[in-house]
Amino acid sequence: MAVGHSPAPRNKVVLSRREVEGLIADGQNIIIVDHKILRVDAWLRYHPGGDKTIMHMVGRDATDEVIALHSPEARKRMNAYQIGLVQGRWKNFLPPIQGGLFRRYRKGDDRKNTEHQSESGSSSEGSSLSSSPVFDASDSQSRMTRHGWTGLSDDDDRSSISSVSSLELSSMDQRNKTLSIDTYTQREIEIDLEKYPSLDQATQDGITEKYRALHQRIRNEGLFECNYVSYLIEICRYIFLFTMCLLSLRWGYYALGGVFLGMFWHQLVFTAHDAGHMGITHDFTTDTVIGIIVADFLGGLSMGWWKRSHNVHHIVTNSPEHDPDIEHMPLFAISPRFFESLRSTYYERVMTYDPVAKFVIRYQSYLYYPILTLGRFNLYRLSWEYLLLGLGPSKGPAWWHRWLEIAGHVFFWTWFGYGIVYKSIPTVGGRITFIMISHMITAPVHVQITLSHFAMSTADLGVHESFAQKMLRTTMDVDCPEWLDFFHGGLQFQAVHHLYPRIPRHNLRRTQKLVRDFCNEVGIPYAIYGFIDGNKEVIGRLGEVARQAAILAECQKTIVEKGIYSHH
């Protein structure tokens, strides 16, 4: 009797890129991690970091992003969702949430594609349409009607997707005249292409290889290990600031009490940030509890909201359509692309460039600091929206987070709203003064958060740019003396942090030296400014976009006037 070979287990079956495309076209959420094909549909609702972070990785090799943001234990649990393997280097698709459109799979498609590529020399990496702001909507609709919702007909061999990054818009525009892009964005792309390493496969693979080697070196040197003595010092600082707040209130110095409470909140943010990235104990439950106690119970802000928003920011840094950390219409626009009324994939709404935005944006460089003094009030709104609407996971390992956070907010408004504002301050004027000062004092943290990104590139260089290069291209560090590290709380090392988010902040200064050596080795410019110079860069960017807004308004006015004149 002949002895046959037993078939490979289902999760070890090798699937082609074309087959994976077909799965995504059928509505499945597929990501690639370390050559493993993961179907994560069942996990979307339970992911503690939110569903959007996963959706931005669909069709892509998410290995570096997953390693950066997850513990080894979490990565092991992901194997439960494995449905197959890929061979060789994976070529990324543009995720559906970003406008990528996919073909359904039919038997023989792989062979047909191979024959076509051997005849034409195509790499099957053809052009694709970008999301709404940068292509002609009417032409896009005709493509959808002609080819169906999956974007391309089964006989269209040009590409596996029909969405294109802004890098490819220039060539597309020459071919079919369907795309338009403002000169500001085109100039930003050209500057990035000239300034940063080539996007060819060999160069980007080399950067990724060295980035992963640096990750292992950092781990070997113990930089992922937390120095708990440093947190003991942090706790002493928190106790001192809160005690001074209470003493000031007791002595009747309400404004001074507000200053100390604002400083207390300002410092707490840094520990909440560490816990949100599991950078303290590296244990999911322990760091989550620490984060909720610090953020919700003591600060009145939702840890769950922050994680949902911030994780997306780490995946699609500085993308106008996708990164919630730069989506502040109608108050701020750091790119003229916001003039096109972009649709936010995070907020799932159009960020309308309406008359209010047109007015405010023209003066945004002057309003930047005044608006940021009120930033904490907006964080309350976002936190309540997240908790009251139940936007977080209701099942899975994070099901209990919402209820602990709600308890935390009840506790916060009891001690702060009732115990301090109402009971400790006798006059209405004193209460208003205390509230405003305590909240305005936290403005530096909003400056620190925006400082690292507002002046950096918002250009999309396509799906083949390595994770490391994209993070360094869209993020800058702030140079400050070591004795001021407590004031910046690790936010001055954002470029390092974006590469390795789970490194405890007290180790970031040591890690920075290794990252700078890495940048020199691979040829990626390392952006670092002093605090004052960094602020100048941000104000300069806001002013430049404001001038673009003024020019656009003047052009529209001229067109209207000429139109009226010709009509008569």
XYZ file of C-alpha atoms in Angstrom:
568
model
C 0.000 0.000 0.000
C 1.376 3.389 -0.985
C 2.287 5.710 1.785
C 1.076 9.260 1.083
C 2.112 12.525 2.632
C -0.349 13.933 5.137
C -1.683 17.362 4.146
C -0.237 20.381 5.900
C -2.274 21.794 8.777
C -4.716 24.431 7.656
C -2.828 27.247 9.341
C 0.420 26.168 7.646
C -0.913 26.319 4.088
C 0.983 28.761 1.888
C -1.330 31.335 0.310
C -0.410 33.555 -2.600
C -0.695 37.320 -2.519
C -3.565 37.058 -4.990
C -5.437 34.658 -2.696
C -4.965 37.004 0.252
C -6.306 39.841 -1.868
C -9.390 37.772 -2.590
C -9.985 37.167 1.115
C -9.812 40.907 1.782
C -12.149 41.556 -1.151
C -14.615 39.207 0.555
C -14.567 41.485 3.604
C -12.087 39.618 5.779
C -9.501 41.497 7.837
C -6.141 39.952 7.007
C -2.768 41.087 8.339
C 0.700 39.621 7.914
C 2.918 39.163 10.973
C 6.288 37.418 10.676
C 5.178 35.626 7.472
C 2.012 34.391 9.201
C -1.367 35.229 7.689
C -3.745 36.269 10.468
C -7.506 36.624 10.003
C -8.457 38.943 12.839
C -12.177 39.567 12.233
C -13.134 37.909 15.521
C -10.637 40.042 17.450
C -11.627 43.484 16.147
C -14.348 44.082 18.753
C -12.159 42.928 21.631
C -8.850 44.585 20.810
C -7.935 46.803 23.806
C -6.219 49.239 21.454
C -9.311 49.680 19.310
C -10.377 48.293 15.956
C -8.973 51.146 13.859
C -5.353 50.226 14.565
C -5.952 46.772 13.102
C -7.914 48.092 10.136
C -4.997 50.301 9.099
C -2.818 47.177 8.872
C -5.148 45.070 6.698
C -3.264 43.725 3.686
C 0.072 44.860 5.077
C 3.074 43.324 6.759
C 2.411 44.510 10.303
C 5.387 42.757 11.902
C 7.224 45.873 13.070
C 4.088 47.638 14.253
C 2.908 44.580 16.186
C 6.292 44.043 17.854
C 6.555 47.732 18.749
C 3.144 47.917 20.428
C 2.598 44.445 21.896
C 4.166 42.230 24.517
C 5.644 38.840 23.563
C 2.703 37.176 25.353
C 0.181 39.088 23.240
C 2.036 38.160 20.070
C 1.880 34.475 21.010
C -1.882 34.710 21.456
C -2.164 36.079 17.927
C -1.177 32.672 16.580
C -4.728 31.515 17.309
C -5.858 33.597 14.322
C -3.339 32.167 11.859
C -4.853 30.766 8.655
C -1.728 30.325 6.554
C 1.743 31.445 5.595
C 3.328 33.639 2.947
C 6.588 32.887 1.212
C 9.244 35.480 0.596
C 8.913 39.217 0.987
C 5.338 40.465 1.341
C 4.260 43.343 -0.922
C 1.860 45.584 0.925
C -1.638 46.491 -0.160
C -3.265 49.789 0.674
C -5.787 48.937 3.459
C -9.492 49.278 2.635
C -9.937 51.905 5.370
C -7.429 54.065 3.466
C -9.146 53.633 0.123
C -7.680 50.361 -1.109
C -9.961 48.363 -3.402
C -9.499 44.672 -4.057
C -10.366 42.009 -6.658
C -12.237 38.861 -5.802
C -10.277 35.661 -6.314
C -11.041 33.015 -8.908
C -9.163 29.826 -9.646
C -6.460 30.436 -12.177
C -5.909 34.059 -11.207
C -2.429 33.303 -9.872
C -1.377 31.631 -13.119
C -2.847 34.415 -15.234
C -1.062 37.072 -13.209
C 2.244 35.180 -13.477
C 1.919 34.871 -17.250
C 1.087 38.540 -17.598
C 4.042 39.584 -15.455
C 6.454 37.385 -17.421
C 5.267 38.990 -20.655
C 5.134 42.588 -19.510
C 7.728 42.646 -16.747
C 5.154 44.140 -14.402
C 5.664 43.805 -10.700
C 1.912 43.885 -10.106
C 2.512 46.989 -8.026
C 0.577 49.300 -10.290
C -1.089 52.496 -9.331
C -3.992 52.871 -7.036
C -6.422 55.575 -6.141
C -5.946 57.585 -3.026
C -8.646 58.462 -0.567
C -11.153 61.212 -1.179
C -9.178 64.430 -0.922
C -6.834 63.948 -3.840
C -8.763 62.540 -6.741
C -11.736 63.512 -8.852
C -14.844 62.057 -7.198
C -16.831 61.751 -10.404
C -14.135 59.715 -12.106
C -13.818 57.493 -9.064
C -17.530 56.819 -9.151
C -17.332 55.795 -12.782
C -14.589 53.298 -11.914
C -16.719 51.882 -9.131
C -19.673 51.515 -11.492
C -17.584 49.998 -14.244
C -15.730 47.457 -12.116
C -17.949 46.860 -9.105
C -17.200 47.506 -5.440
C -13.988 45.505 -5.446
C -12.426 48.184 -7.614
C -11.062 46.263 -10.642
C -12.578 43.744 -12.971
C -11.313 40.192 -12.817
C -9.590 40.713 -16.183
C -7.812 43.916 -15.140
C -4.183 42.942 -14.728
C -2.824 46.343 -13.880
C -2.812 45.985 -10.132
C -3.953 44.057 -7.134
C -5.379 47.243 -5.701
C -6.805 50.432 -7.072
C -5.659 52.906 -4.552
C -2.607 55.060 -4.864
C -0.515 56.949 -2.365
C 0.215 60.610 -2.919
C 3.698 59.600 -4.062
C 2.175 58.105 -7.231
C -0.287 60.898 -7.985
C 1.959 62.784 -10.392
C 2.320 59.880 -12.845
C -1.386 59.011 -12.541
C -2.343 62.568 -13.368
C -0.329 62.434 -16.584
C -2.087 59.230 -17.638
C -5.723 59.891 -16.980
C -6.070 63.482 -15.729
C -8.237 62.329 -12.837
C -6.019 63.422 -9.981
C -5.201 66.882 -8.688
C -2.809 67.824 -5.948
C -1.925 71.194 -4.540
C 1.555 72.507 -5.091
C 2.257 72.609 -1.355
C 1.688 68.882 -0.935
C 3.592 68.066 -4.113
C 6.516 70.131 -2.884
C 6.428 68.334 0.483
C 6.577 64.972 -1.291
C 9.484 66.072 -3.475
C 11.408 67.353 -0.459
C 10.888 64.063 1.391
C 11.928 62.003 -1.635
C 15.124 64.006 -1.926
C 15.842 64.138 1.804
C 15.144 60.543 2.858
C 16.452 57.173 1.584
C 15.066 55.693 -1.596
C 11.805 53.774 -1.420
C 13.134 50.893 -3.485
C 12.782 47.415 -2.031
C 16.446 46.819 -1.241
C 16.909 50.105 0.596
C 13.761 49.796 2.710
C 14.492 46.146 3.511
C 17.958 47.166 4.660
C 16.490 49.815 6.973
C 14.041 47.297 8.409
C 16.772 44.723 8.990
C 18.935 47.233 10.872
C 15.926 48.522 12.827
C 15.153 45.010 14.042
C 18.794 44.435 14.920
C 18.743 47.629 16.980
C 15.596 46.407 18.741
C 17.444 43.266 19.824
C 20.456 45.292 20.950
C 18.223 47.567 23.044
C 16.649 44.517 24.646
C 20.049 42.950 25.326
C 21.227 46.132 27.048
C 18.215 46.028 29.380
C 16.631 49.266 28.164
C 13.168 47.703 28.186
C 13.526 47.075 31.920
C 11.889 49.642 34.166
C 13.856 51.539 36.795
C 11.339 51.574 39.637
C 13.468 53.925 41.730
C 12.718 56.581 39.120
C 8.998 56.052 39.658
C 9.467 56.326 43.408
C 10.887 59.792 42.774
C 7.904 60.558 40.515
C 5.482 59.528 43.268
C 7.253 61.806 45.754
C 6.875 64.673 43.296
C 3.160 63.950 42.878
C 2.625 63.873 46.638
C 4.484 67.149 47.082
C 2.479 68.973 44.392
C -0.888 67.715 45.623
C -0.013 68.493 49.237
C 0.965 72.037 48.274
C -2.359 72.383 46.462
C -4.282 71.370 49.586
C -2.195 73.648 51.821
C -2.695 76.587 49.475
C -6.444 76.056 49.554
C -6.427 75.831 53.334
C -4.494 79.093 53.592
C -6.884 80.802 51.145
C -4.433 81.087 48.239
C -6.833 79.692 45.656
C -4.922 80.802 42.567
C -1.717 79.277 43.925
C -3.611 76.091 44.722
C -4.731 75.989 41.098
C -1.115 76.297 39.971
C -0.036 73.327 42.082
C -2.977 71.180 40.991
C -2.261 71.987 37.332
C 1.367 70.981 37.823
C 0.175 67.777 39.498
C -2.012 66.923 36.502
C 0.752 67.859 34.085
C 3.135 65.378 35.705
C 0.513 62.622 35.979
C 0.066 62.582 32.201
C 3.550 61.163 31.731
C 2.948 58.149 33.964
C -0.440 57.533 32.333
C 1.328 57.589 28.974
C 3.887 55.046 30.200
C 1.175 52.755 31.567
C -0.861 53.026 28.361
C 2.101 51.627 26.454
C 2.713 48.931 29.087
C 6.062 50.570 29.742
C 6.065 50.201 33.533
C 5.581 46.537 34.459
C 4.961 45.300 30.878
C 1.992 43.373 32.261
C -1.295 44.211 30.527
C -3.576 44.094 33.568
C -1.182 45.738 36.023
C -0.268 48.634 33.731
C -3.913 49.092 32.755
C -4.950 49.446 36.401
C -2.085 51.883 37.031
C -3.099 53.891 33.985
C -6.770 54.054 34.961
C -5.970 55.080 38.547
C -3.678 57.852 37.327
C -5.721 59.047 34.339
C -9.325 58.501 35.482
C -9.321 58.556 39.273
C -6.754 61.340 39.674
C -6.992 63.173 36.355
C -10.595 62.805 35.199
C -9.533 61.609 31.735
C -10.305 58.294 30.062
C -7.402 55.893 29.702
C -9.426 53.807 27.255
C -10.142 56.787 25.011
C -6.469 57.710 25.018
C -5.332 54.197 24.063
C -7.871 53.950 21.239
C -6.794 57.290 19.806
C -3.091 57.120 20.549
C -2.515 53.667 19.085
C -3.968 54.841 15.763
C -1.615 57.829 15.952
C 1.335 55.441 16.287
C 0.243 53.476 13.210
C -0.599 56.327 10.791
C 1.484 59.163 12.220
C 0.807 62.571 10.686
C -1.652 61.322 8.068
C -4.260 64.093 7.612
C -7.093 61.642 6.893
C -6.251 59.057 9.518
C -4.245 60.420 12.476
C -6.562 61.860 15.166
C -3.637 63.653 16.820
C -3.456 66.167 13.952
C -7.176 66.373 13.202
C -8.184 69.570 14.983
C -10.488 71.296 12.522
C -11.780 73.980 12.674
C -9.048 75.194 15.049
C -5.804 73.998 13.453
C -4.663 72.751 10.045
C -1.042 71.716 9.566
C -1.484 70.971 5.866
C -3.448 72.671 3.056
C -5.025 69.282 2.404
C -7.452 70.078 5.210
C -8.890 72.781 2.919
C -10.433 69.939 0.897
C -12.774 68.954 3.751
C -11.119 65.600 4.337
C -13.016 62.686 5.804
C -11.495 61.408 9.040
C -11.396 57.633 9.149
C -10.956 57.815 12.927
C -13.893 60.103 13.723
C -15.864 58.786 10.716
C -16.981 62.252 9.685
C -15.985 64.976 7.269
C -13.750 67.672 8.731
C -15.546 70.468 6.930
C -13.558 73.488 5.888
C -16.468 75.779 6.675
C -16.607 79.574 7.204
C -15.581 79.182 10.860
C -12.518 77.138 9.885
C -11.647 79.535 7.082
C -11.584 82.398 9.567
C -9.789 80.631 12.441
C -7.134 78.923 10.292
C -5.977 82.258 8.901
C -5.001 83.284 12.446
C -3.987 79.882 13.825
C -0.362 80.824 14.424
C -1.569 83.554 16.807
C -4.260 81.403 18.421
C -2.049 78.343 18.950
C -1.028 78.978 22.550
C -4.335 80.513 23.750
C -6.296 77.553 22.401
C -3.941 75.021 23.993
C -4.525 76.564 27.427
C -8.088 75.248 27.126
C -7.084 71.842 25.784
C -7.917 69.911 28.944
C -11.598 70.817 28.690
C -11.703 69.143 25.267
C -10.121 66.016 26.742
C -13.014 65.801 29.201
C -15.440 65.892 26.280
C -13.607 63.177 24.376
C -13.374 61.007 27.506
C -17.086 61.285 28.300
C -17.999 60.574 24.687
C -15.876 57.419 24.726
C -17.296 56.118 28.007
C -20.935 57.111 27.607
C -21.195 55.789 24.053
C -19.371 52.581 24.966
C -16.797 52.922 22.201
C -14.386 50.530 23.897
C -14.472 46.713 23.955
C -17.492 45.237 25.741
C -16.096 41.708 25.750
C -12.695 40.082 25.813
C -9.792 40.924 28.137
C -10.691 44.629 28.281
C -14.443 44.286 29.029
C -14.040 45.623 32.565
C -12.075 48.744 31.637
C -15.134 50.875 30.908
C -16.758 50.180 34.254
C -13.598 50.823 36.238
C -13.118 54.048 34.299
C -16.686 55.196 35.012
C -16.073 54.523 38.698
C -12.885 56.524 38.359
C -14.741 59.497 36.919
C -17.310 59.399 39.712
C -14.421 59.386 42.176
C -12.661 62.248 40.359
C -15.651 64.572 40.239
C -16.374 63.760 43.869
C -12.945 64.780 45.177
C -12.304 67.535 42.650
C -15.727 68.935 41.822
C -17.377 68.541 45.223
C -14.549 68.186 47.709
C -12.232 70.903 46.393
C -14.103 73.298 44.102
C -17.404 73.357 45.979
C -16.483 72.658 49.602
C -13.015 74.185 49.886
C -13.539 77.449 47.973
C -16.323 79.661 49.356
C -16.809 82.200 46.530
C -17.909 81.800 42.918
C -15.061 84.010 41.759
C -12.532 81.922 43.663
C -13.915 78.725 42.173
C -13.750 80.039 38.614
C -10.213 81.323 39.177
C -9.111 77.990 40.620
C -10.672 75.965 37.802
C -9.257 78.118 35.017
C -5.745 78.349 36.443
C -5.517 74.646 37.274
C -6.561 73.743 33.736
C -4.519 76.390 31.922
C -1.349 75.370 33.761
C -1.526 72.011 31.949
C -1.045 73.754 28.569
C 2.664 72.785 28.334
C 1.750 69.125 27.906
C -0.440 70.019 24.905
C 2.435 72.031 23.481
C 4.791 69.107 24.068
C 2.452 66.672 22.315
C 1.902 68.840 19.236
C 5.508 70.031 19.120
C 6.845 66.667 17.991
C 4.549 66.360 14.967
C 2.983 69.643 13.829
C 6.174 70.799 12.082
C 6.958 67.420 10.512
C 5.954 65.966 7.168
C 2.359 65.020 6.417
C 3.202 63.541 3.011
C 2.236 59.979 2.136
C 5.141 58.173 0.488
C 3.223 54.983 -0.149
C 2.718 51.584 1.410
C 6.259 50.376 0.874
C 7.983 52.855 3.163
C 9.461 51.045 6.146
C 7.973 51.558 9.591
C 11.228 52.985 10.947
C 11.646 55.541 8.179
C 8.044 56.707 8.405
C 8.260 57.225 12.162
C 11.488 59.225 11.876
C 10.142 61.254 8.944
C 7.015 62.346 10.793
C 8.380 62.820 14.328
C 11.026 65.000 15.937
C 12.819 65.038 19.262
C 13.289 68.054 21.516
C 16.753 68.746 22.855
C 16.836 69.682 26.523
C 19.273 69.337 29.449
C 18.971 66.143 31.457
C 17.866 67.973 34.598
C 14.722 69.091 32.718
C 13.657 65.550 31.779
C 11.116 65.572 34.608
C 9.351 68.554 33.007
C 9.077 66.976 29.546
C 8.273 63.528 30.913
C 9.760 61.601 28.012
C 7.784 63.508 25.380
C 11.036 65.158 24.308
C 12.127 61.779 22.919
C 9.145 61.213 20.627
C 11.204 59.989 17.669
C 12.774 57.315 19.874
C 9.416 56.576 21.486
C 7.683 56.082 18.137
C 10.286 53.518 17.143
C 10.101 51.656 20.465
C 6.934 52.714 22.354
C 7.311 50.214 25.202
C 10.687 51.458 26.428
C 10.257 53.048 29.902
C 10.696 56.815 29.578
C 13.564 56.946 32.057
C 15.613 54.888 29.581
C 14.835 56.974 26.503
C 17.819 59.299 26.845
C 20.200 56.324 26.759
C 18.280 54.813 23.842
C 18.455 58.081 21.905
C 22.206 57.671 21.392
C 21.661 54.258 19.801
C 18.878 55.571 17.577
C 21.037 58.457 16.354
C 23.776 55.988 15.424
C 21.161 53.921 13.583
C 19.996 56.997 11.649
C 23.555 57.819 10.631
C 24.077 54.253 9.471
C 20.965 54.054 7.269
C 21.009 57.684 6.092
C 17.757 58.859 7.702
C 17.907 62.466 8.953
C 17.309 62.639 12.692
C 15.094 65.644 13.463
C 15.904 67.303 16.772
C 15.340 70.898 17.856
C 15.691 72.855 21.045
C 12.409 73.615 22.795
C 12.345 77.222 21.592
C 13.450 76.383 18.053
C 10.909 73.564 17.925
C 8.164 75.980 18.859
C 9.362 78.321 16.125
C 9.097 75.465 13.638
C 5.519 74.745 14.692
C 4.470 78.389 14.561
C 6.192 78.669 11.194
C 4.244 75.691 9.843
C 0.948 77.059 11.157
C 1.751 80.454 9.663
C 2.635 78.946 6.293
C -0.626 77.003 6.123
C -2.485 80.148 7.216
C -0.940 82.028 4.291
C -2.059 79.241 1.968
C -5.570 79.632 3.369
C -5.474 83.374 2.712
C -4.261 82.820 -0.845
C -7.004 80.259 -1.459
C -9.641 82.644 -0.111
C -8.357 85.439 -2.336
C -8.386 83.188 -5.384
C -11.935 82.070 -4.672
C -12.978 85.673 -4.238
C -11.391 86.626 -7.563
C -13.073 83.723 -9.357
C -16.453 84.734 -7.980
C -15.958 88.354 -8.964
C -14.858 87.448 -12.472
C -17.729 85.041 -12.781
C -20.233 87.712 -11.803
C -18.583 90.206 -14.150
C -18.638 87.848 -17.135
C -22.233 86.916 -16.354
C -23.228 90.536 -16.788
